[in-house]
CSV table of C-alpha atoms in Angstrom, one decimal:
chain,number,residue,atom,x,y,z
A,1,UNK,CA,14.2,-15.3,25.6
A,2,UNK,CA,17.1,-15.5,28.3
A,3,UNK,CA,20.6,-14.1,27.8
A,4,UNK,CA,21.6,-17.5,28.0
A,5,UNK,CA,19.7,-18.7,25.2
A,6,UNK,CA,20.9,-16.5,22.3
A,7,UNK,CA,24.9,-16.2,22.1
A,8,UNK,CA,26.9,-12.7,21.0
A,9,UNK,CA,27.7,-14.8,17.8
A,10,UNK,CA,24.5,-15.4,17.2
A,11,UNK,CA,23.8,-11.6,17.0
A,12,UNK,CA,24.6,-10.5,13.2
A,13,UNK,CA,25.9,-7.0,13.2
A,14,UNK,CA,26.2,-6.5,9.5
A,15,UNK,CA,24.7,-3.9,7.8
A,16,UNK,CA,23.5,-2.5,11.0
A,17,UNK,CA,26.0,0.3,12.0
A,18,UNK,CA,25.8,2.9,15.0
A,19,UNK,CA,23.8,5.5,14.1
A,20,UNK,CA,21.0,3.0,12.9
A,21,UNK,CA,21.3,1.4,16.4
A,22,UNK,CA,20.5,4.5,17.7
A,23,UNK,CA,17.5,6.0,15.8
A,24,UNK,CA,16.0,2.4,16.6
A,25,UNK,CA,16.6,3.5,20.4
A,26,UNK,CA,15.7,7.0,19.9
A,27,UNK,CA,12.6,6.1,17.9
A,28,UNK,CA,11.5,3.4,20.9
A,29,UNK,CA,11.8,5.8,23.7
A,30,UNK,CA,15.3,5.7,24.8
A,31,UNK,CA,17.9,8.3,25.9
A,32,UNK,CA,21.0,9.0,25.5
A,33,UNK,CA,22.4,9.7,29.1
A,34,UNK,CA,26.3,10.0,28.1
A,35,UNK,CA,28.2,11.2,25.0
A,36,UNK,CA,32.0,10.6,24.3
A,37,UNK,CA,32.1,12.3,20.3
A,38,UNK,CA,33.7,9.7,18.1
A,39,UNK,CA,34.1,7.4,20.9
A,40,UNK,CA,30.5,5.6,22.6
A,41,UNK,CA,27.5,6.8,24.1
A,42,UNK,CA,25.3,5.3,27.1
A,43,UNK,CA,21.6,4.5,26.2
A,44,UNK,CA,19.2,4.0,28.8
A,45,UNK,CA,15.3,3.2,29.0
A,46,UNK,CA,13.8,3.8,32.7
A,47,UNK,CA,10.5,1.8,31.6
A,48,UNK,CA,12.9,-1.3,30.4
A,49,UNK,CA,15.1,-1.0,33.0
A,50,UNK,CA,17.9,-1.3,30.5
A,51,UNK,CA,20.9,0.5,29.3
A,52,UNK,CA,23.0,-0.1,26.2
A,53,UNK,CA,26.5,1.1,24.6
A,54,UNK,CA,26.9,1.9,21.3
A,55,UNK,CA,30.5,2.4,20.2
A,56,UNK,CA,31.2,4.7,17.3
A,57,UNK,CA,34.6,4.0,16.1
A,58,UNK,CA,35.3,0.5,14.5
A,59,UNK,CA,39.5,0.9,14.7
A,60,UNK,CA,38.4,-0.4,18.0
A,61,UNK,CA,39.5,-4.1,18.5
A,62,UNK,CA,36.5,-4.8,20.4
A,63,UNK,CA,34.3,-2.6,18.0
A,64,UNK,CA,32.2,-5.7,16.7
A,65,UNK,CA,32.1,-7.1,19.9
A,66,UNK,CA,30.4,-4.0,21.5
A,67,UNK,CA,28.0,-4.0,18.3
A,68,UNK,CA,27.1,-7.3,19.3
A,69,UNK,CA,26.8,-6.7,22.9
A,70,UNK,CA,24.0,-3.8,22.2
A,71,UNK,CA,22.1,-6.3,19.7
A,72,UNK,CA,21.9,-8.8,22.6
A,73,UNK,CA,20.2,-6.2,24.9
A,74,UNK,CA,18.2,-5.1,22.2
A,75,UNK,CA,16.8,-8.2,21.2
A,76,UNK,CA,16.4,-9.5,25.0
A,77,UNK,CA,14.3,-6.3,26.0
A,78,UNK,CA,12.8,-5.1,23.3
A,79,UNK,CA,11.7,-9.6,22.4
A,80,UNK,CA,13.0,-9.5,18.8
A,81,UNK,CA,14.1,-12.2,17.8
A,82,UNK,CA,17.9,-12.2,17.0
A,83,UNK,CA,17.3,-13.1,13.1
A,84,UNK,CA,14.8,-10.5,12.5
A,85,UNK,CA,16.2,-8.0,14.7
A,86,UNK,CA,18.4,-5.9,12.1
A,87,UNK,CA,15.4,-5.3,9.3
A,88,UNK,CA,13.9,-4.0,13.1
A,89,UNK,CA,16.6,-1.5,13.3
A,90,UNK,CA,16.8,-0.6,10.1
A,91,UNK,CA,13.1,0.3,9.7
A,92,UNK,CA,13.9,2.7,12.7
A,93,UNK,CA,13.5,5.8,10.4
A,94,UNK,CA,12.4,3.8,6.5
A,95,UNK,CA,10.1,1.9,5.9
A,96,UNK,CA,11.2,-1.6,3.8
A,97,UNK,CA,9.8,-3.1,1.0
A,98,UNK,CA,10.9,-7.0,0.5
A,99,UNK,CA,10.7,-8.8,-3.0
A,100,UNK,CA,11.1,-12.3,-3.7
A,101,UNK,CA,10.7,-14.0,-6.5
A,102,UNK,CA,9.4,-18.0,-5.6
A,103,UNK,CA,11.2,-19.6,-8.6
A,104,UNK,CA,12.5,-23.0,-9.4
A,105,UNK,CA,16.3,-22.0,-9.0
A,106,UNK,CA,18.7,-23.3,-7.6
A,107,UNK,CA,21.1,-22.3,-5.0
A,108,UNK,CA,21.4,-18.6,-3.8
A,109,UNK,CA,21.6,-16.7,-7.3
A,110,UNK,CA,19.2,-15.8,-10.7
A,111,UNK,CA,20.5,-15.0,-14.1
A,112,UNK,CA,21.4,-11.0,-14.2
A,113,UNK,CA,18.5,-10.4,-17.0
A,114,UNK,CA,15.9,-12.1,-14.3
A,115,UNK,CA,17.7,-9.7,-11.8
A,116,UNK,CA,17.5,-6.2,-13.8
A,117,UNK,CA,13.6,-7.6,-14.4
A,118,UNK,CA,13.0,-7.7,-11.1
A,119,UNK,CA,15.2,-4.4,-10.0
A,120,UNK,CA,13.4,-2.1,-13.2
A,121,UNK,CA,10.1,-3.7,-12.3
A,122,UNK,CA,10.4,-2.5,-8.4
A,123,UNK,CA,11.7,0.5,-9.2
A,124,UNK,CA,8.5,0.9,-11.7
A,125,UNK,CA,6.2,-0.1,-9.2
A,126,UNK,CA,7.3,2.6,-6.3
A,127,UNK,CA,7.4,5.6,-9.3
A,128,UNK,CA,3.8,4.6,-10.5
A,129,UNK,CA,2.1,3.8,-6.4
A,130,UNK,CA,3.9,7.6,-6.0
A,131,UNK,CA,1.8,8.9,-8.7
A,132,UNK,CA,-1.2,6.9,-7.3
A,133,UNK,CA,-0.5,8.1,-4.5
A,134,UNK,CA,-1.0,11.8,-5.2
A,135,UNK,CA,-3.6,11.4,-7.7
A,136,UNK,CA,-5.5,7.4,-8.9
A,137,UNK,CA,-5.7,6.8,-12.6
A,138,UNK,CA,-5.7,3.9,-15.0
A,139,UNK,CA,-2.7,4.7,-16.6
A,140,UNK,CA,0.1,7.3,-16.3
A,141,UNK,CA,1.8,8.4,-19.5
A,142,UNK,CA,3.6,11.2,-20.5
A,143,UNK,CA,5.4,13.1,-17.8
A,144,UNK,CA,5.3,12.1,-13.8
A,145,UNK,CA,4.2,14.5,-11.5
A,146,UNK,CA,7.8,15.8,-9.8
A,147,UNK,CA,6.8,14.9,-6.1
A,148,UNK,CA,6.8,11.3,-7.3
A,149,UNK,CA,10.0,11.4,-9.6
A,150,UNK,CA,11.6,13.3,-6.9
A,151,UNK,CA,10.4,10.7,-4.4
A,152,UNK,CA,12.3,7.9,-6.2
A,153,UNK,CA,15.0,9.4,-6.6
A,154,UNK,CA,15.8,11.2,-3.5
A,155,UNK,CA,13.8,8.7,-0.8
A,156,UNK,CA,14.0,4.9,-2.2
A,157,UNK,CA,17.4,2.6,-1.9
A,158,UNK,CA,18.1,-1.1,-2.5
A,159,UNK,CA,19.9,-2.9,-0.1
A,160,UNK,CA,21.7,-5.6,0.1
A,161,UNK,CA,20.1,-9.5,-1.2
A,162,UNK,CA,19.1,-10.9,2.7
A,163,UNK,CA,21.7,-13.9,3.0
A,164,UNK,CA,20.5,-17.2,2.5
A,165,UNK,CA,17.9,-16.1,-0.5
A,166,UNK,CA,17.3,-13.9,-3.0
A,167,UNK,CA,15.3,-11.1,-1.6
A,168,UNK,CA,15.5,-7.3,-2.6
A,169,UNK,CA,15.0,-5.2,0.3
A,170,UNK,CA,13.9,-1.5,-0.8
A,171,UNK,CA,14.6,1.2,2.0
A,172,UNK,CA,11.6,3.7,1.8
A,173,UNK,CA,13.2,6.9,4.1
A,174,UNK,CA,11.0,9.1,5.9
A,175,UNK,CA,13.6,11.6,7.2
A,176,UNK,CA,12.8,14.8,5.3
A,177,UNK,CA,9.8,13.3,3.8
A,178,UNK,CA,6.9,15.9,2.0
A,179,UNK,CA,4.1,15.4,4.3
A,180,UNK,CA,0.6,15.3,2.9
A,181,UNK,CA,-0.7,18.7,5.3
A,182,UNK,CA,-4.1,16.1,5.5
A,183,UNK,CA,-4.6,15.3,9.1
A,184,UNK,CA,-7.1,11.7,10.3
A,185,UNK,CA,-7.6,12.3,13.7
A,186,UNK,CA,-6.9,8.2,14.1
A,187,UNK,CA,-3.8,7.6,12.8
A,188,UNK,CA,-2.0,11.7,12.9
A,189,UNK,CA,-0.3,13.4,10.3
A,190,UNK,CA,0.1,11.4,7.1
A,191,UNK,CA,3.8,11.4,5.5
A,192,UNK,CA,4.2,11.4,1.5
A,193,UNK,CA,6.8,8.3,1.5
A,194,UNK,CA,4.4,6.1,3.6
A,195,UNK,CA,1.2,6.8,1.4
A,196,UNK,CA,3.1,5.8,-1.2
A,197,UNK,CA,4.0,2.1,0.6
A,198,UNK,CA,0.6,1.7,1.7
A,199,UNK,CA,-0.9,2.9,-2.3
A,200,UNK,CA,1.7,0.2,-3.1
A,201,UNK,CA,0.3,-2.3,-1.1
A,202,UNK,CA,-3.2,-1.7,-1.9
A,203,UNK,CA,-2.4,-1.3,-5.4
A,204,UNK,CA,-0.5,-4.8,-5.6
A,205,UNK,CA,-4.0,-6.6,-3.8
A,206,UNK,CA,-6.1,-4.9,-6.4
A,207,UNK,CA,-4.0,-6.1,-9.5
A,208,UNK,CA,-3.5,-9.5,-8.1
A,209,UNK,CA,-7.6,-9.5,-7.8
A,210,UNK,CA,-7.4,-8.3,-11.6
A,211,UNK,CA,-4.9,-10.4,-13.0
A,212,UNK,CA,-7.1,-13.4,-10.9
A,213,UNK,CA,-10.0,-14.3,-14.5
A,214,UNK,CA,-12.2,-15.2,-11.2
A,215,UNK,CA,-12.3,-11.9,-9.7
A,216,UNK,CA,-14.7,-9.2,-8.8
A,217,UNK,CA,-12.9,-6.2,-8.3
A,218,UNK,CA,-14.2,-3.7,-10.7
A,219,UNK,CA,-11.6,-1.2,-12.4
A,220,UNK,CA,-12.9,1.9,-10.7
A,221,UNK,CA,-11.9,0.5,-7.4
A,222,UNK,CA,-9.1,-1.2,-8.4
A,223,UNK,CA,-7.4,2.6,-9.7
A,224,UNK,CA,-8.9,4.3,-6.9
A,225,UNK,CA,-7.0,1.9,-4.1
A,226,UNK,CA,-3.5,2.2,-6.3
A,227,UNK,CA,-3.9,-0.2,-9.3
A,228,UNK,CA,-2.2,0.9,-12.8
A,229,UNK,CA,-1.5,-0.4,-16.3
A,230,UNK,CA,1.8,0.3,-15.3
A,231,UNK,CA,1.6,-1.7,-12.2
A,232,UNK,CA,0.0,-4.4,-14.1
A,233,UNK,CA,2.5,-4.7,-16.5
A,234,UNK,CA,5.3,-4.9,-13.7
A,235,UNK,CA,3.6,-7.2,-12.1
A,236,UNK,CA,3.3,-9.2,-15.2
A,237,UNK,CA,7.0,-8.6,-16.3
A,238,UNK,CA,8.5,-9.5,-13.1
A,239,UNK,CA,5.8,-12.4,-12.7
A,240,UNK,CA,6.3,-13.8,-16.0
A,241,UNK,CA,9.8,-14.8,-16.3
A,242,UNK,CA,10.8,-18.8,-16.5
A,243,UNK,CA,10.6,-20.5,-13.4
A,244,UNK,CA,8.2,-17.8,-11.0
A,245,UNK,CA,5.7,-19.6,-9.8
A,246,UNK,CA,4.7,-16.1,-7.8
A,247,UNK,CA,6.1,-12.5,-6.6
A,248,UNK,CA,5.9,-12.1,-3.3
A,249,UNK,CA,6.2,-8.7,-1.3
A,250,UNK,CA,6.8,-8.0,2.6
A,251,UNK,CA,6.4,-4.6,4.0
A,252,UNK,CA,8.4,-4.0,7.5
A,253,UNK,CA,6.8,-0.5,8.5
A,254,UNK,CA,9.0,2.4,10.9
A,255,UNK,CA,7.8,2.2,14.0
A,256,UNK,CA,8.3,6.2,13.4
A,257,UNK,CA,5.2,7.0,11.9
A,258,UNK,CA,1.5,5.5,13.2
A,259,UNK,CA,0.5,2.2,10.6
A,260,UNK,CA,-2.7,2.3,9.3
A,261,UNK,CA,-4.5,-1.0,11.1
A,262,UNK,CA,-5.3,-2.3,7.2
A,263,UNK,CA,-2.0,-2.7,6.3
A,264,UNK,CA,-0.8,-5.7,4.9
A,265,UNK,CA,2.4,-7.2,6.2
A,266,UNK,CA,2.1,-9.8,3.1
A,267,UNK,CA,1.4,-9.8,-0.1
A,268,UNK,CA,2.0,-12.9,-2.5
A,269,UNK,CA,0.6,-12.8,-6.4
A,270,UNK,CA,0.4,-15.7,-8.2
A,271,UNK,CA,2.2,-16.4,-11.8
A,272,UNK,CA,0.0,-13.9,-13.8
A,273,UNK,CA,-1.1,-15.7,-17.3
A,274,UNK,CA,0.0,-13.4,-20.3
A,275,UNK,CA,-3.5,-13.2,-21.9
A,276,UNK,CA,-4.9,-11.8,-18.7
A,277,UNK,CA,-2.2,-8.9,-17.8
A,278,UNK,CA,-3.0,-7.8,-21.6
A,279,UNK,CA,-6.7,-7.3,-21.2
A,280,UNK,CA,-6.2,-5.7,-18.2
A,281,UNK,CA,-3.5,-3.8,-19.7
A,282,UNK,CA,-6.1,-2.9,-22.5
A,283,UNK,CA,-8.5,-2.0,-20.0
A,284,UNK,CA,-7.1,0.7,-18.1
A,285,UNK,CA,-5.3,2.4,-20.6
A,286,UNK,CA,-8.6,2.7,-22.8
A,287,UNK,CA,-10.3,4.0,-19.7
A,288,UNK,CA,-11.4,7.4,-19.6
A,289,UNK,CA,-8.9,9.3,-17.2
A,290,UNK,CA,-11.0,12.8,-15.6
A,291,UNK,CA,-9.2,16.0,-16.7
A,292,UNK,CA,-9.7,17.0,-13.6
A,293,UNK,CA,-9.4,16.3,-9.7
A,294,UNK,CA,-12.3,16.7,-7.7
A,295,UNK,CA,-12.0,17.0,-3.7
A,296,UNK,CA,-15.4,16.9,-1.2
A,297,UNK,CA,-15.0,18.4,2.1
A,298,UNK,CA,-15.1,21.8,4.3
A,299,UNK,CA,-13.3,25.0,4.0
A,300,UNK,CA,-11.5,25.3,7.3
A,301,UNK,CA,-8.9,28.3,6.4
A,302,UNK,CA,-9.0,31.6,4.3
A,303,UNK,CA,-5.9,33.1,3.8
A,304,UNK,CA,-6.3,36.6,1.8
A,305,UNK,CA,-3.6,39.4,1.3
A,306,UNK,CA,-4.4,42.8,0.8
A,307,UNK,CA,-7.2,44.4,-0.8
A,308,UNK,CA,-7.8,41.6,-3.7
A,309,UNK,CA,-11.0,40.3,-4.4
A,310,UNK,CA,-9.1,36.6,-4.3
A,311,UNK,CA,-7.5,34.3,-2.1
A,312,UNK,CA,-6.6,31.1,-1.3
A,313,UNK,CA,-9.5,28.8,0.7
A,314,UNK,CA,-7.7,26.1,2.6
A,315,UNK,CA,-9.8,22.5,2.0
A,316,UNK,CA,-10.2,19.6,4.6
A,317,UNK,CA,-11.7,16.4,2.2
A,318,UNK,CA,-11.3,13.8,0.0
A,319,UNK,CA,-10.0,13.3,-3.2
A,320,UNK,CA,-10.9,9.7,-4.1
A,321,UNK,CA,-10.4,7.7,-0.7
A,322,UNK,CA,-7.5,9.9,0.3
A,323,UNK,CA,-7.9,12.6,3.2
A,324,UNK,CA,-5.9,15.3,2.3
A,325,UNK,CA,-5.9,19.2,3.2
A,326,UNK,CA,-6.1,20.8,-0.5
A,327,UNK,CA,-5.1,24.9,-1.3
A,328,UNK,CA,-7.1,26.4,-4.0
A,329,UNK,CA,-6.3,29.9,-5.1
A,330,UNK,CA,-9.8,31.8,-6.0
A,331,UNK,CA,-10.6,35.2,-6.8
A,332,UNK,CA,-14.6,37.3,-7.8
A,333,UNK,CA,-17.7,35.0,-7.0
A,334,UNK,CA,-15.5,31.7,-6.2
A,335,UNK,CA,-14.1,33.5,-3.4
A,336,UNK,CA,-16.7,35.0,-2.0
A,337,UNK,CA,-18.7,31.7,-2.0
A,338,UNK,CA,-15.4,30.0,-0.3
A,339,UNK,CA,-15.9,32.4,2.6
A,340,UNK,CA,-19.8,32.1,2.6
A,341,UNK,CA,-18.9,28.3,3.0
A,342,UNK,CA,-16.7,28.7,5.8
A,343,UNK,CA,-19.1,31.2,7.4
A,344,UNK,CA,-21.7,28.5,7.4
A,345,UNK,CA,-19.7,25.4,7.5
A,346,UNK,CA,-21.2,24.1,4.2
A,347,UNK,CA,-19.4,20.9,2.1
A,348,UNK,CA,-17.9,22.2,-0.9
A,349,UNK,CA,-16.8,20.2,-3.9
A,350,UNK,CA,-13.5,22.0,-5.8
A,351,UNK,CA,-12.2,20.8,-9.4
A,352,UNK,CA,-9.1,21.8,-10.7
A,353,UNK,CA,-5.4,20.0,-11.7
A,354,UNK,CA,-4.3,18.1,-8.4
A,355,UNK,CA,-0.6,19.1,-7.7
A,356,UNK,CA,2.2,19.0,-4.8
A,357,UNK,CA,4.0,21.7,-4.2
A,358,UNK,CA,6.6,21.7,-1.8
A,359,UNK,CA,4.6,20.5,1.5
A,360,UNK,CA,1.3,21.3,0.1
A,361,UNK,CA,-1.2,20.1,-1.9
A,362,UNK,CA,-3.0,22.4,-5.2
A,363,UNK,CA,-5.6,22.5,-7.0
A,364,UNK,CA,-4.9,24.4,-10.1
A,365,UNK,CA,-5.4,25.5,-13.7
A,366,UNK,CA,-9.3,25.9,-14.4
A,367,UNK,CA,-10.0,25.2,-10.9
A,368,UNK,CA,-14.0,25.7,-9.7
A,369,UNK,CA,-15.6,25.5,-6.0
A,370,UNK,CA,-19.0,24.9,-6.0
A,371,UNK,CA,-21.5,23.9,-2.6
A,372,UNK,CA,-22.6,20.6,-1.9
A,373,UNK,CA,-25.6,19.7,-1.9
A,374,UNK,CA,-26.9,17.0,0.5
């Protein structure tokens, strides 16, 4: 793309404002070389070649202008194209979420019940892939776990409908995200707010292969990779109303934070029929849920204070298909054998109530640690 070939008009600078522009720049290795507070700032990039400005204060007649200049350069080094190039900036630090609803509608609008359907059955979706996300199971009644009620309400926002359709973009922030203390050598440290966008992506392929009366996805897998009753019934909700002919879901991921190389970038599900979301529905919530979480790995840490006979044993596993680093506070014989474990590097498989606390994640309540045997 040549400077010539993309005009400043072309360039949209709404809802892109300064400090977005910036965390995209900061975020894809530039720096910022000069500083005027409340005024500009010079960007540059040595391996582009390139330098930007991004002006600060929009009393400025030529404040859009500027704004526009900076998207130009943007988009000409960085080879975004100019129409895709703010959801690009805005996934600097959050990763987005996109819902459409392909519906025989016309024009640019949907009745405001179809729109709260669609808004409550998102919103339902996130809170539920959270919960997934920090522990799989058919259903979840009664009350959430507060890392995933805290998680919607502190970390999602809906922006505004992208122009020219009716598409609900969902901002998922990272900034000041809990981080799952899990580490997989391939793809780094693991942040909380992203497992939950990729348990909601895997979640959303499972119930569309469950709501398909053709498919072969068996329920166990189906709840271990994200799938719910709740999720079902969203997707049934949202899917069902007059006129959908199917839900369709984009994920633009932060360039912030490594993406696993499964990932979708698409997912589209197909009008659900009503008979089939209520057998499923049926299904899981008649399915057995385990009392208790159960992780398989290695004891990599002891942390011990004082002269108790207890302490905590630090666990490197898996609880389902999720890596994650679990704490398990022990005391007598279940301590001992935590340290014999480490001594000898044995596999261990701990039970107990799977919980996140702050930045780390528990096993509590009747816990038990027992060695694996190969």
């Amino acid at each position: 793309m040549s400077v010539d070939s993309t005009t400043i008009e072309d360039l949209p600078s709404l809802d892109v404002d300064p400090g977005e522009i910036e965390s995209f720049l900061l975020v894809n290795g530039w720096q910022r070389v000069a500083h005027s507070p409340g005024v500009s700032a010079i960007w540059e990039n040595a391996a582009l070649d390139s330098s930007v400005m991004v002006p600060y204060d929009s009393e400025y007649r030529d404040f859009g202008l500027r704004v526009r200049d900076a998207l130009r350069t943007i988009s000409l080094v960085h080879g975004i194209e100019h129409t895709a190039l703010p959801l690009q900036i805005l996934s600097a630090r959050s990763d987005i979420v996109l819902l459409r609803a392909d519906q025989l509608t016309p024009g640019d609008s949907i009745p405001l019940s179809e729109a709260k359907v669609l808004v409550d059955g998102i919103s339902r979706m996130m809170l539920v892939a959270a919960c997934s996300a920090i522990r799989p199971r058919p259903a979840h009644p009664g009350r959430r776990p507060g890392a995933a009620t805290d998680f919607v309400a502190n970390d999602l926002r809906l922006g505004h409908t992208i122009r020219g359709s009716f598409v609900l973009p969902v901002f998922v922030r990272h900034e000041g995200a809990v981080e799952n203390s899990s580490t997989d050598p391939a793809s780094g440290p693991v942040v909380f707010s992203r497992r939950v966008v990729e348990t909601l992506a895997s979640g959303l392929e499972a119930t569309r292969e469950l709501l398909d009366p053709q498919g072969s996805i068996t329920l166990d897998d189906a709840v271990e990779r994200g799938a719910s009753a709740e999720m079902v019934e969203a997707v049934g909700a949202m899917g069902g109303q007059e006129g959908v002919r199917a839900l369709e879901l984009r994920f633009v991921l932060s360039g912030s934070i490594p993406a696993g190389s499964d990932m979708p970038s698409r997912i589209e599900v197909p009008r659900p029929q009503v008979d089939q979301v209520e057998k499923i529905v049926g299904l899981l919530r008649r399915r057995p849920t385990e009392a208790q979480g159960r992780v398989v790995g290695q004891v990599v840490r002891l942390e011990r204070a004082g002269n108790d006979d207890g302490g905590t044993a630090v666990i490197d596993g898996y609880l389902g298909r999720s890596r994650r680093r679990v704490r398990v506070n022990l005391s007598g014989d279940s301590y001992r054998l935590a340290i014999r474990a480490h001594e000898e590097r044995a596999p261990v498989v701990a039970t107990g109530e799977v919980s996140l606390v702050g930045r780390s994640w528990y096993l509590t309540g009747d816990t038990d640690i027992q060695v694996r045997t190969v």
